[in-house]
XYZ file of N, CA and C in Angstrom:
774
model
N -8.980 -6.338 18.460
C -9.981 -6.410 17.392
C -11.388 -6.478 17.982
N -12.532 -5.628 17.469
C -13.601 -5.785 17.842
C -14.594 -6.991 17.180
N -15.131 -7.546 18.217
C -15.916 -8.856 17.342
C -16.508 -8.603 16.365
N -16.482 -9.340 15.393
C -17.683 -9.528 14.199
C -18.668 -10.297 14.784
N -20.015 -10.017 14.550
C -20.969 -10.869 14.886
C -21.582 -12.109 13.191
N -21.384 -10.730 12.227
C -22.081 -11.476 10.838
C -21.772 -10.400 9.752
N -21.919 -11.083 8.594
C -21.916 -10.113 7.534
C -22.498 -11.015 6.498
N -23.941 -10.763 5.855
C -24.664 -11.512 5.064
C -25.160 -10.792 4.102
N -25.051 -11.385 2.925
C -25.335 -10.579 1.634
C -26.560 -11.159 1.274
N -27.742 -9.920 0.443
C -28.738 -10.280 -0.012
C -28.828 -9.724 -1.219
N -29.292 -10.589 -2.179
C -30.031 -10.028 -3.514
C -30.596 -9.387 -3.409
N -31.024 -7.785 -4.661
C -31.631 -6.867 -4.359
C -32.282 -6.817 -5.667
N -31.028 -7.824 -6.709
C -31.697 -7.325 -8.737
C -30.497 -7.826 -9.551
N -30.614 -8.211 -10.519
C -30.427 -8.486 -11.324
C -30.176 -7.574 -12.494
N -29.450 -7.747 -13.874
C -29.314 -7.085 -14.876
C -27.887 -7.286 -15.834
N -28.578 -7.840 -16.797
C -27.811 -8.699 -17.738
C -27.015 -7.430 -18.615
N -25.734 -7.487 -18.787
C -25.419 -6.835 -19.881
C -24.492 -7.003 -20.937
N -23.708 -6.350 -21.989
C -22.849 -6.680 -22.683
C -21.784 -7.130 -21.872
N -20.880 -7.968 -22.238
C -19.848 -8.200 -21.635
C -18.644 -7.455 -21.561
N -18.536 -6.717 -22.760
C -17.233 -5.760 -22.084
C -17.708 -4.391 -21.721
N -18.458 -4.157 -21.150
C -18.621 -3.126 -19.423
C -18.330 -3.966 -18.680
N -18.280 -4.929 -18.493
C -18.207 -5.724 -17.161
C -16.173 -6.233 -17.206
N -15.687 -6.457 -18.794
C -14.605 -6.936 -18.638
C -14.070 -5.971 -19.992
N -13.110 -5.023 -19.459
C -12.764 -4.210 -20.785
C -11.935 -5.008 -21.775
N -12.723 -4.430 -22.933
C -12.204 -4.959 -24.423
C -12.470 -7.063 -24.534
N -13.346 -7.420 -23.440
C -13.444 -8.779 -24.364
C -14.542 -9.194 -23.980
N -14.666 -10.423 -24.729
C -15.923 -11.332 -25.243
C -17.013 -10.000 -25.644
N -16.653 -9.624 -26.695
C -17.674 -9.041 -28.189
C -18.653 -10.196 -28.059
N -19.763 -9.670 -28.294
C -20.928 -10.375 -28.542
C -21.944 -11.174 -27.489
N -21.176 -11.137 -26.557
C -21.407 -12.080 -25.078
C -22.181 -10.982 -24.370
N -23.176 -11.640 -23.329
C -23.697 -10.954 -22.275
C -23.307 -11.396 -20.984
N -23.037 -10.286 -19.788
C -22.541 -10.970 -18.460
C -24.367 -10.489 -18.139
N -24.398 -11.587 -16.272
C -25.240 -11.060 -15.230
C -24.735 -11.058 -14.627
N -25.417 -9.720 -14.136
C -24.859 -9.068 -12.600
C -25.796 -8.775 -11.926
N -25.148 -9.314 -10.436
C -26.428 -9.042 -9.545
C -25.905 -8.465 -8.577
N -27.401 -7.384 -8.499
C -26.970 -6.561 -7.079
C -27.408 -6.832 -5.596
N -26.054 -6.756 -4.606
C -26.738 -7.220 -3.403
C -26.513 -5.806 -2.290
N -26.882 -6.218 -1.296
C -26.599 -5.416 -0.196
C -26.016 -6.458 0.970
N -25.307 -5.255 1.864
C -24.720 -6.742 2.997
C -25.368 -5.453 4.339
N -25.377 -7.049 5.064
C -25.645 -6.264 6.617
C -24.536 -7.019 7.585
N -24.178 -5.897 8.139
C -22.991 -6.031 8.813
C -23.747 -6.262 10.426
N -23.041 -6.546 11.484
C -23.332 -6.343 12.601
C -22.186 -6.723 13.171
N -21.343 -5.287 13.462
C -19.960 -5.456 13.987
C -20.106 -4.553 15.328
N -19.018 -5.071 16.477
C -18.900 -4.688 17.738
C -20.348 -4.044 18.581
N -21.217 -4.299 18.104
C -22.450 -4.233 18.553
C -23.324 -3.042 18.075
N -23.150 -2.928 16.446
C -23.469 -1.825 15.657
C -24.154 -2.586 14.388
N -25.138 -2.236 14.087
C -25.416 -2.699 13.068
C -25.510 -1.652 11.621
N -25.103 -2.375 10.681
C -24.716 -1.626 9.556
C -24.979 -2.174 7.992
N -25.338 -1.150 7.251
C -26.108 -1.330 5.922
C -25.260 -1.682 4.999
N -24.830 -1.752 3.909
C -24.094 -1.375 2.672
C -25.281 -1.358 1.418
N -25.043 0.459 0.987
C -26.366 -0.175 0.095
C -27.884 -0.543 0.556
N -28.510 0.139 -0.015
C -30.147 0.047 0.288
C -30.852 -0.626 -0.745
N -30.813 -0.964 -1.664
C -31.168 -1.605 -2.765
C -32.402 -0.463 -3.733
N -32.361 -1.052 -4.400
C -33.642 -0.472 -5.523
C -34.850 0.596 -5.337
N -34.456 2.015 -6.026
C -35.609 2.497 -6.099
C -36.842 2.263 -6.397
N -38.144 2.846 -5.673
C -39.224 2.404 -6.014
C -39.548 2.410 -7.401
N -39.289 3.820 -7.885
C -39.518 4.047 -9.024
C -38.405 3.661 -10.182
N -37.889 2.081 -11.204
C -37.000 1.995 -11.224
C -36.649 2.668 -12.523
N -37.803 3.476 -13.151
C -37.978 4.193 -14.649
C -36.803 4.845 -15.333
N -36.214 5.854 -14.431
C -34.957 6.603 -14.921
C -33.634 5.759 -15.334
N -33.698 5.025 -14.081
C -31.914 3.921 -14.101
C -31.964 3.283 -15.270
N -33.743 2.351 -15.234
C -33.715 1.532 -16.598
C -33.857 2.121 -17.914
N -34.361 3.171 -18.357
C -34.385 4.335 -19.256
C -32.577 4.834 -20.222
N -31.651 4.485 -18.448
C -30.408 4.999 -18.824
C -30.033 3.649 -19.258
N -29.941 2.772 -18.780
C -29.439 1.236 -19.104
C -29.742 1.144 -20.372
N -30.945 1.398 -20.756
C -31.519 0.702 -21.692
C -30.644 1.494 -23.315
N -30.708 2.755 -22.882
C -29.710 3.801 -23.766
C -28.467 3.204 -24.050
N -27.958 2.604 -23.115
C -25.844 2.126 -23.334
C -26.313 0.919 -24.390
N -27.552 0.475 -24.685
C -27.687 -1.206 -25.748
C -29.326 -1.299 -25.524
N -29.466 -0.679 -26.629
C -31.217 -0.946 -27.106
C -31.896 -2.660 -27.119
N -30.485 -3.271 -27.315
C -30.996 -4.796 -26.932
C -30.609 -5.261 -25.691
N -30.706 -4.725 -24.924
C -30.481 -4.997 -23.193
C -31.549 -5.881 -22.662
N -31.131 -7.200 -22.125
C -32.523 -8.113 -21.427
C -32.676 -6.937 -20.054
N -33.905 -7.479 -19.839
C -34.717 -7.209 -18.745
C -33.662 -6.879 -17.256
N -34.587 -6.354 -16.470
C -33.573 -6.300 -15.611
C -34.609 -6.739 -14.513
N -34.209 -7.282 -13.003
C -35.053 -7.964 -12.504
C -34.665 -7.305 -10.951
N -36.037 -6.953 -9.994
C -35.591 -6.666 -9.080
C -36.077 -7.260 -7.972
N -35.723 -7.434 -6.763
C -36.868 -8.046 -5.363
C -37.820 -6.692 -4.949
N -38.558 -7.090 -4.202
C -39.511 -6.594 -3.079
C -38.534 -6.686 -1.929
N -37.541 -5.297 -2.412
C -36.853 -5.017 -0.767
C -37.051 -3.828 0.191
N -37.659 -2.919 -0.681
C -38.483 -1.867 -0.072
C -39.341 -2.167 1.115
N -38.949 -3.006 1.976
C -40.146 -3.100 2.812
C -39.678 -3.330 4.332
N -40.088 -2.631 5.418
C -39.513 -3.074 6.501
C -39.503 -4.071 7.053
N -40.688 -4.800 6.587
C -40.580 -6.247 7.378
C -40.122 -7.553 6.874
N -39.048 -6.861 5.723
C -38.170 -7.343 5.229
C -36.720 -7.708 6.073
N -36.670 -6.351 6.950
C -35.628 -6.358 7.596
C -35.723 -7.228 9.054
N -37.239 -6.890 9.593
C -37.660 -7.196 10.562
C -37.301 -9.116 10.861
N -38.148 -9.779 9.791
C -38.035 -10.811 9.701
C -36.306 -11.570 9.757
N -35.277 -10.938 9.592
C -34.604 -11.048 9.574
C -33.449 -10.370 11.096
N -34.149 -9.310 11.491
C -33.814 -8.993 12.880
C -33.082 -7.874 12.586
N -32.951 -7.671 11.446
C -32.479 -6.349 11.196
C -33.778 -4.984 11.072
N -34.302 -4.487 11.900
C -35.363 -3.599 11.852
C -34.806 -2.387 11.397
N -35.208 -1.480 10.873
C -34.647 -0.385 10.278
C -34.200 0.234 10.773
N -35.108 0.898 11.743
C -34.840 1.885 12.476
C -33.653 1.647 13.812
N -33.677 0.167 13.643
C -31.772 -0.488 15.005
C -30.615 -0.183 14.187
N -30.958 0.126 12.693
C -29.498 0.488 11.842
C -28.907 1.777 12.380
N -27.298 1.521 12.835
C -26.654 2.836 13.247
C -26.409 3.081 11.919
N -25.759 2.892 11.460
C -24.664 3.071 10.095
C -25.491 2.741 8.796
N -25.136 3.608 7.743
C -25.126 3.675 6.294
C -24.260 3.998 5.641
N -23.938 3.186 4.721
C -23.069 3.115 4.054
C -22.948 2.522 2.135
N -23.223 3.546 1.747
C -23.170 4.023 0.012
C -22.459 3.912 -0.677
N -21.896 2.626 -1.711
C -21.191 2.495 -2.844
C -21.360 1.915 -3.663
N -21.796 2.354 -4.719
C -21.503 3.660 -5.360
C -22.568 4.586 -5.257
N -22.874 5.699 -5.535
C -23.897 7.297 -5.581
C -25.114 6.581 -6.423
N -25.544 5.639 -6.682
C -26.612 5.506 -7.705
C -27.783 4.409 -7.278
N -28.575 4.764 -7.711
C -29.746 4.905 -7.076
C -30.454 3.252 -6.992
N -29.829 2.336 -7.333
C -29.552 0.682 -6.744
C -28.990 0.917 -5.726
N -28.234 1.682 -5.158
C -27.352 1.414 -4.407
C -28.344 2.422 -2.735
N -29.037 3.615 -3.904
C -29.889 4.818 -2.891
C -31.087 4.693 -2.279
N -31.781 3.837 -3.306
C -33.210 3.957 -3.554
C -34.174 3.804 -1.988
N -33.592 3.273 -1.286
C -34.231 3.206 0.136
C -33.754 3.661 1.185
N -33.173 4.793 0.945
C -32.743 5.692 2.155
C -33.285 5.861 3.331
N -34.522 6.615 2.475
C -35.685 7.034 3.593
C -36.241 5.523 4.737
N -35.472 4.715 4.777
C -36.173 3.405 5.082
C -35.259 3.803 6.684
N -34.202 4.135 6.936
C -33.250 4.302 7.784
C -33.325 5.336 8.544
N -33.982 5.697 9.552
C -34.442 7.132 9.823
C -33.211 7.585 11.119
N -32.544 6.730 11.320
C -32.028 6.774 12.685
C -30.531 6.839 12.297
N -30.067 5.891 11.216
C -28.851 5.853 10.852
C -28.144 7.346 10.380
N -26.495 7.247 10.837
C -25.163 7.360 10.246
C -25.051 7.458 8.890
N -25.101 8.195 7.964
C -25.090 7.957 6.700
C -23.639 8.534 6.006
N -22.939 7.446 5.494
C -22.001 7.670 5.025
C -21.424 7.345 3.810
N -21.097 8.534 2.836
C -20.564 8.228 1.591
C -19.278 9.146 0.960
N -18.615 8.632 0.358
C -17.345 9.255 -0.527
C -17.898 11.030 -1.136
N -17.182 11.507 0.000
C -17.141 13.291 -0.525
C -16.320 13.702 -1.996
N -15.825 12.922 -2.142
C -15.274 13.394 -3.921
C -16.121 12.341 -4.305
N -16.921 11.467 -4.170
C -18.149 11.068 -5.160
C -18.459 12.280 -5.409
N -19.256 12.593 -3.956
C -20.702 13.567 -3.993
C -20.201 15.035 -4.523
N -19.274 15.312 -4.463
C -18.790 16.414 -5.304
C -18.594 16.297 -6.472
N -18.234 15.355 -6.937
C -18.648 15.353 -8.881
C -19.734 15.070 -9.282
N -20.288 14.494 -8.546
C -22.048 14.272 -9.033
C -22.806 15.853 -9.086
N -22.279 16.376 -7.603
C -23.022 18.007 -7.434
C -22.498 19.144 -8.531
N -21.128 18.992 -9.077
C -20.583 19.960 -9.998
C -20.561 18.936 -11.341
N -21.775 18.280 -11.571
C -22.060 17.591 -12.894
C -20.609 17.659 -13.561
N -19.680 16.650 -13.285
C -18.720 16.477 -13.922
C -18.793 15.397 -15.009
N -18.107 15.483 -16.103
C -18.666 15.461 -17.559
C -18.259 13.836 -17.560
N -17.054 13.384 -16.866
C -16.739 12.369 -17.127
C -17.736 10.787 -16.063
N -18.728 11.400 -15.400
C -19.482 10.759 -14.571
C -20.071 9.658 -15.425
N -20.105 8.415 -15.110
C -21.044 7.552 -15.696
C -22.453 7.738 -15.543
N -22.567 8.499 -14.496
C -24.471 8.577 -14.352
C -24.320 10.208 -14.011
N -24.200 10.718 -14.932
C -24.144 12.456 -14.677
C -25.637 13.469 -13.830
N -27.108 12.596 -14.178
C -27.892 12.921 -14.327
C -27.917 12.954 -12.825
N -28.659 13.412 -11.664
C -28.620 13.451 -10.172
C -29.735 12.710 -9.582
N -31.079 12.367 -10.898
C -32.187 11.733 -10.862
C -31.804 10.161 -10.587
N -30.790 9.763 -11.506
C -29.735 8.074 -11.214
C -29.181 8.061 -10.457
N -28.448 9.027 -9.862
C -28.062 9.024 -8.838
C -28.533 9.063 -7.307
N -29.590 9.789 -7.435
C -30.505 9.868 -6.052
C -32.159 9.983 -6.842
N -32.816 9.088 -6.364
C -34.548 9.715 -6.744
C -34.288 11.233 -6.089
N -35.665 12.047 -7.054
C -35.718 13.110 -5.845
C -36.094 12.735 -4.502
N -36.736 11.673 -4.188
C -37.530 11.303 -2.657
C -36.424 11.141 -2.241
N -35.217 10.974 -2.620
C -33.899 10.883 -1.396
C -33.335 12.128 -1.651
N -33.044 12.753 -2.642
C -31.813 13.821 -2.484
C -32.688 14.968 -1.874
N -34.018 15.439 -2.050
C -33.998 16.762 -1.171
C -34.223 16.054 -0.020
N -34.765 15.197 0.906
C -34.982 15.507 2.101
C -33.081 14.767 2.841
N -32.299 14.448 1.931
C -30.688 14.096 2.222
C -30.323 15.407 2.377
N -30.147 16.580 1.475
C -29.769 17.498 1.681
C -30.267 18.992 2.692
N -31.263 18.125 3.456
C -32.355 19.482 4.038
C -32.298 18.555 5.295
N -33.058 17.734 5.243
C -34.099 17.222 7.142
C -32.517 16.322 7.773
N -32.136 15.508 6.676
C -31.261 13.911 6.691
C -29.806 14.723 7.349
N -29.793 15.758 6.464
C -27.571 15.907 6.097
C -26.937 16.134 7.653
N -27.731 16.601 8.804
C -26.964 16.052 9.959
C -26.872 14.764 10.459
N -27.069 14.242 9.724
C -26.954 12.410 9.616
C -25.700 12.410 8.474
N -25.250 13.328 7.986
C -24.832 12.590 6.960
C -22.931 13.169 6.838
N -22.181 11.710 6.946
C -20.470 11.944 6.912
C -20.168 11.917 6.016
N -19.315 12.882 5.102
C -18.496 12.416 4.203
C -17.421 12.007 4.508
N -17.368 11.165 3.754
C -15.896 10.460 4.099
C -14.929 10.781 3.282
N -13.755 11.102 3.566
C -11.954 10.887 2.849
C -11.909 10.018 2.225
N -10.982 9.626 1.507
C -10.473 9.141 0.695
C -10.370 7.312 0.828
N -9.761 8.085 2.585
C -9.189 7.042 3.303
C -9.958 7.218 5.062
N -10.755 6.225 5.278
C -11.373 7.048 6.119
C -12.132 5.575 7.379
N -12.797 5.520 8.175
C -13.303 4.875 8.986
C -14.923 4.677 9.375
N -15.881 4.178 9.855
C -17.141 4.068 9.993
C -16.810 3.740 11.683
N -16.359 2.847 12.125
C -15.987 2.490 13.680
C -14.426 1.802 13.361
N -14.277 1.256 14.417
C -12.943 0.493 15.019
C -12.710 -0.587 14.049
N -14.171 -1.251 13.451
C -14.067 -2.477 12.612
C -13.900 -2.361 11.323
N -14.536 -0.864 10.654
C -14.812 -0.935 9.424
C -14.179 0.399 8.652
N -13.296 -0.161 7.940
C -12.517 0.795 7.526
C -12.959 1.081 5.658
N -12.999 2.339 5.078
C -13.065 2.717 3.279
C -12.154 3.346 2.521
N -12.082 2.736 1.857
C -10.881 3.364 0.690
C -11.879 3.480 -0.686
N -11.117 5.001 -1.172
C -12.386 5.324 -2.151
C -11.432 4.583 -3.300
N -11.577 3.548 -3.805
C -11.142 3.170 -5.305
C -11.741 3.926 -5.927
N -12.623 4.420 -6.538
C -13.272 4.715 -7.599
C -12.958 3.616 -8.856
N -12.945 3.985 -10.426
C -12.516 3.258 -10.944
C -14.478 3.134 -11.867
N -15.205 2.649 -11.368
C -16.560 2.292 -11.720
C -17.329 3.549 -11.530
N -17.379 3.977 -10.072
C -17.900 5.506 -10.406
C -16.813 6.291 -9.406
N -17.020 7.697 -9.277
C -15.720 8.040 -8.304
C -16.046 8.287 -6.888
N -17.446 7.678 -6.407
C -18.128 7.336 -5.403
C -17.585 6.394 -4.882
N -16.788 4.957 -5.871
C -16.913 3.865 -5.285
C -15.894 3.315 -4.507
N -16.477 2.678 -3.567
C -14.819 2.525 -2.512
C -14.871 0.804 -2.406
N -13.805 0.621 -1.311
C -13.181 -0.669 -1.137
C -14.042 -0.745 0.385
N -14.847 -1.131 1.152
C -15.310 -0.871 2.573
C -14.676 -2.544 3.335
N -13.476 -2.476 4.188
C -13.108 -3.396 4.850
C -13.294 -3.592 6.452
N -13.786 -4.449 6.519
C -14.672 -5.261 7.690
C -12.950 -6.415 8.292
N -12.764 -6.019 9.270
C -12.227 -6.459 10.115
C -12.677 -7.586 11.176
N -12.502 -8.740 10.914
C -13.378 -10.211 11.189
C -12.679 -11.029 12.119
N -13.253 -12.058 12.323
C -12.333 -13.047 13.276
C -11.352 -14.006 12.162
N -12.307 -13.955 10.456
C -11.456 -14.901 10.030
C -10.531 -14.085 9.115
N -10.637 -12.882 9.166
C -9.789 -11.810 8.629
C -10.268 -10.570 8.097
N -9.363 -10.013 7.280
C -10.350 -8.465 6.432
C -10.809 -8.703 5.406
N -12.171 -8.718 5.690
C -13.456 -8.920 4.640
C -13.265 -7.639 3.557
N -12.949 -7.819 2.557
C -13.222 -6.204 1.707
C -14.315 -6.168 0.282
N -15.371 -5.668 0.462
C -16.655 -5.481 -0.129
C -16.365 -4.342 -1.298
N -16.501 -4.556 -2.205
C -16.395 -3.143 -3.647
C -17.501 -3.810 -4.494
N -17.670 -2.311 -5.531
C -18.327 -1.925 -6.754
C -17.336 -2.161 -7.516
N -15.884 -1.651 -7.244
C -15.113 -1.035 -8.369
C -14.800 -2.288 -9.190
N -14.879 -3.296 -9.316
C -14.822 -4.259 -9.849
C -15.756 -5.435 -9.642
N -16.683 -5.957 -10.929
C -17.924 -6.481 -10.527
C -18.026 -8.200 -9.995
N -16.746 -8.810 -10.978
C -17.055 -10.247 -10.700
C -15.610 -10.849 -9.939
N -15.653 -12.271 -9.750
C -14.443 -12.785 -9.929
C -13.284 -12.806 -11.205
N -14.089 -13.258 -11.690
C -13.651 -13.265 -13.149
C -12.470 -11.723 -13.671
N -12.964 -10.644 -13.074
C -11.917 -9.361 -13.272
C -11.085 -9.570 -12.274
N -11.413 -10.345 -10.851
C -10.608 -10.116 -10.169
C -9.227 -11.379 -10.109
N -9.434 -12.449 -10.248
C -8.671 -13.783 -10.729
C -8.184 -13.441 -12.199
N -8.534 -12.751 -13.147
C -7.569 -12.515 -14.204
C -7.307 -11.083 -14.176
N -7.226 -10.324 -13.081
C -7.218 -8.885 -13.101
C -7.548 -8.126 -14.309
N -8.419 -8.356 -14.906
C -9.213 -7.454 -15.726
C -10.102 -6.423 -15.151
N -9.577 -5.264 -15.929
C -11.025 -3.668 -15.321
C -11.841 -3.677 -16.055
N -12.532 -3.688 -15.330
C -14.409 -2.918 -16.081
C -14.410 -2.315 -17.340
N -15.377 -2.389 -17.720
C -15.349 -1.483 -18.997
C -16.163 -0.702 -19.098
N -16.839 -0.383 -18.298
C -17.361 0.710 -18.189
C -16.950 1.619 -16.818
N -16.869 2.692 -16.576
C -16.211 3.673 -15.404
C -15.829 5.115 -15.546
N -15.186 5.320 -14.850
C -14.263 6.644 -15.264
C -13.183 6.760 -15.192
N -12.524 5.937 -14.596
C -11.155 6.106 -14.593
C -10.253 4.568 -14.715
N -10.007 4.057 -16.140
C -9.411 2.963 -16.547
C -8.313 2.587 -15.219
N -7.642 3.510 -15.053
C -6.273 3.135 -14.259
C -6.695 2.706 -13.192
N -7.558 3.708 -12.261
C -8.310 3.471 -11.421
C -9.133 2.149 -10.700
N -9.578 1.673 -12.299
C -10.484 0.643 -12.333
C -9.389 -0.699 -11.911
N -8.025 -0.739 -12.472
C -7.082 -1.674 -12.595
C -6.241 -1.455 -11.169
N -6.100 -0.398 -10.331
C -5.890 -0.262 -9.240
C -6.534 -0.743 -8.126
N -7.568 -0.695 -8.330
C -8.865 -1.017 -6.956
C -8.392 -2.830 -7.119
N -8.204 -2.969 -8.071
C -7.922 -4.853 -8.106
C -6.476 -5.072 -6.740
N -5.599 -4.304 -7.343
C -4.373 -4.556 -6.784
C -4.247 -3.629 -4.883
N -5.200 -2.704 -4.915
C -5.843 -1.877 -3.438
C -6.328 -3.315 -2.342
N -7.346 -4.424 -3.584
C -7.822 -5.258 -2.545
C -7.144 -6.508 -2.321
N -6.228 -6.910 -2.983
C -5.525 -7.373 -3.477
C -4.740 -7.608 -1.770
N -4.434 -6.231 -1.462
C -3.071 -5.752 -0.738
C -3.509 -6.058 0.999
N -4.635 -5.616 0.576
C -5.565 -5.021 1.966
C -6.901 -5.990 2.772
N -6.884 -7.012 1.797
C -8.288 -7.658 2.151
C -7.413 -9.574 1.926
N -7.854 -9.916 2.974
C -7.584 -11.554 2.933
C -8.826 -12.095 2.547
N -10.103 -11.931 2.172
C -10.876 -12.305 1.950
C -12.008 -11.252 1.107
N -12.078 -11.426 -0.240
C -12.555 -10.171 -1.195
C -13.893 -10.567 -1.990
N -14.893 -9.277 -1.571
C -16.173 -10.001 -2.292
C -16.476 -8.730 -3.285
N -16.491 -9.096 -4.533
C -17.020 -8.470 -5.592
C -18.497 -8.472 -5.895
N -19.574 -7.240 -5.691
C -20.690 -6.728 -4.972
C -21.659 -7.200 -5.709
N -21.082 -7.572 -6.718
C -21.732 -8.026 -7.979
C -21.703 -9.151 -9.201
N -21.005 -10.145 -8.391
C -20.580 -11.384 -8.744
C -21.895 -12.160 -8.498
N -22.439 -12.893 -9.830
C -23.966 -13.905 -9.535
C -23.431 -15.171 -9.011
N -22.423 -15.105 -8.607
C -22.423 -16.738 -8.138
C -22.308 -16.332 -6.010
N -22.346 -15.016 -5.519
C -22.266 -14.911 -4.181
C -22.642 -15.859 -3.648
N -23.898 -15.478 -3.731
C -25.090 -16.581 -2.684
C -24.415 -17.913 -2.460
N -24.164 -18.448 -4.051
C -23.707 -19.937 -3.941
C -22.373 -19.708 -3.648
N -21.159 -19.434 -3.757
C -20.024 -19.309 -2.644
C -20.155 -19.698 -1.414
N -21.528 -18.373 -0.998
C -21.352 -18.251 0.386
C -22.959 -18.559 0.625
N -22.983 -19.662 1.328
C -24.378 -20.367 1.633
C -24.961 -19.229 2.392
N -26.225 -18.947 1.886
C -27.355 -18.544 2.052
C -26.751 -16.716 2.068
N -25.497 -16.545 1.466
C -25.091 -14.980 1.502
C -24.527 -14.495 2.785
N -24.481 -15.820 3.801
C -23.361 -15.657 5.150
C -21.578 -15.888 4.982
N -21.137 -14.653 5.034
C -19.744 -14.621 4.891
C -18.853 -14.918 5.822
N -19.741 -14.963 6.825
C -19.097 -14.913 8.644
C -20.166 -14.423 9.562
């Protein structure tokens, strides 16, 4: 096994919504929060992204949000756009080998361009239903999915930087992805191989709460899918963090998992 050095999750935003997208078919009337983080890995002497956090411009995403429930609270984001964000923290941008994208949308995109040096890696049957606008996409539009400031210079200056990955597929020795989909068909299971075991990081299911009563999302594309990725991490991960659970931080003091 190759050492883990760390894997620490940071807040990136916030965004309150109905409760059954988050838990299909219950609590009518209820709102969940969900918050979005990013983790930084630093395995066998590689350092690695998950997730870039928040576009600058956050107009389109919230535009679409705001469409699924005209009474949608606010949505709240950090000041993570910034390198000396990373710096302060010892993660400098440009020392990132690896990138790594789940799900295709643009919380997840928005600071690409921040990574000039990195590995960029994401689910090739994502990026193929997003590119052949497939109907059943939760974010069909390519603007939610990538600002333009990421998708042309991804597909022109970036794309020899850029792996698609299988289904079933690898980043190094430590870090292995399985595309659950289920939430979008981008979204995978990404397992981190640790000293205190296999760490496994997903979208496809947002809180504890789906995952301790195995409930799927209610919002996605693929119901079965969504109820699979539970029982995928279930199988595969001794230790499972849902990407979007608001209680992380407090779990895991200060967003250190190991």
């Amino acid at each position: 096994m190759v050492d883990i050095f760390s894997i620490k999750l940071i807040k990136v935003g916030e965004h309150t919504v109905p409760s059954p997208l988050a838990y299909f078919m219950k609590d009518f009337n209820k709102y969940e929060k969900l918050v979005f983080h990013v983790a930084l890995i630093n395995a066998g002497g590689e350092k690695i992204i998950l997730n870039t956090g928040m576009p600058v411009d956050m107009r389109p995403l919230l535009q679409h949000w705001k469409n699924t429930d005209p009474g949608i609270k606010a949505v709240k984001f950090e000041e993570f756009n910034k390198a000396s964000y990373f710096s302060a923290m010892g993660f400098d941008p440009d020392s990132v080998d690896h990138v790594i994208l789940s799900p295709l949308v643009s919380y997840a995109t928005g600071n690409l361009d921040m990574f000039k040096n990195a590995r960029i890696h994401f689910s090739k049957t994502g990026w193929e239903q997003i590119m052949n606008k497939n109907p059943l996409e939760v974010m069909p539009e390519k603007e939610i999915n990538f600002p333009d400031s990421i998708l042309k210079p991804l597909v022109t200056d970036w794309w020899e930087r850029v792996n698609l990955l299988e289904d079933e597929d690898k980043i190094n020795n430590s870090i292995k992805v399985i595309r659950t989909g289920g939430h979008h068909f981008s979204s995978m299971l990404v397992i981190v191989d640790t000293e205190i075991g296999k760490v496994g990081l997903t979208d496809s299911f947002f809180t504890y709460k789906n995952l301790e009563g195995h409930i799927p999302i209610g919002v996605g594309v693929d119901l079965r899918e969504s109820i699979n990725s539970i029982k995928i991490a279930e199988e595969k991960c001794d230790i499972i963090i849902p990407m979007l659970d608001q209680n992380l931080t407090q779990k895991y003091q200060n967003g250190i998992i190991v």
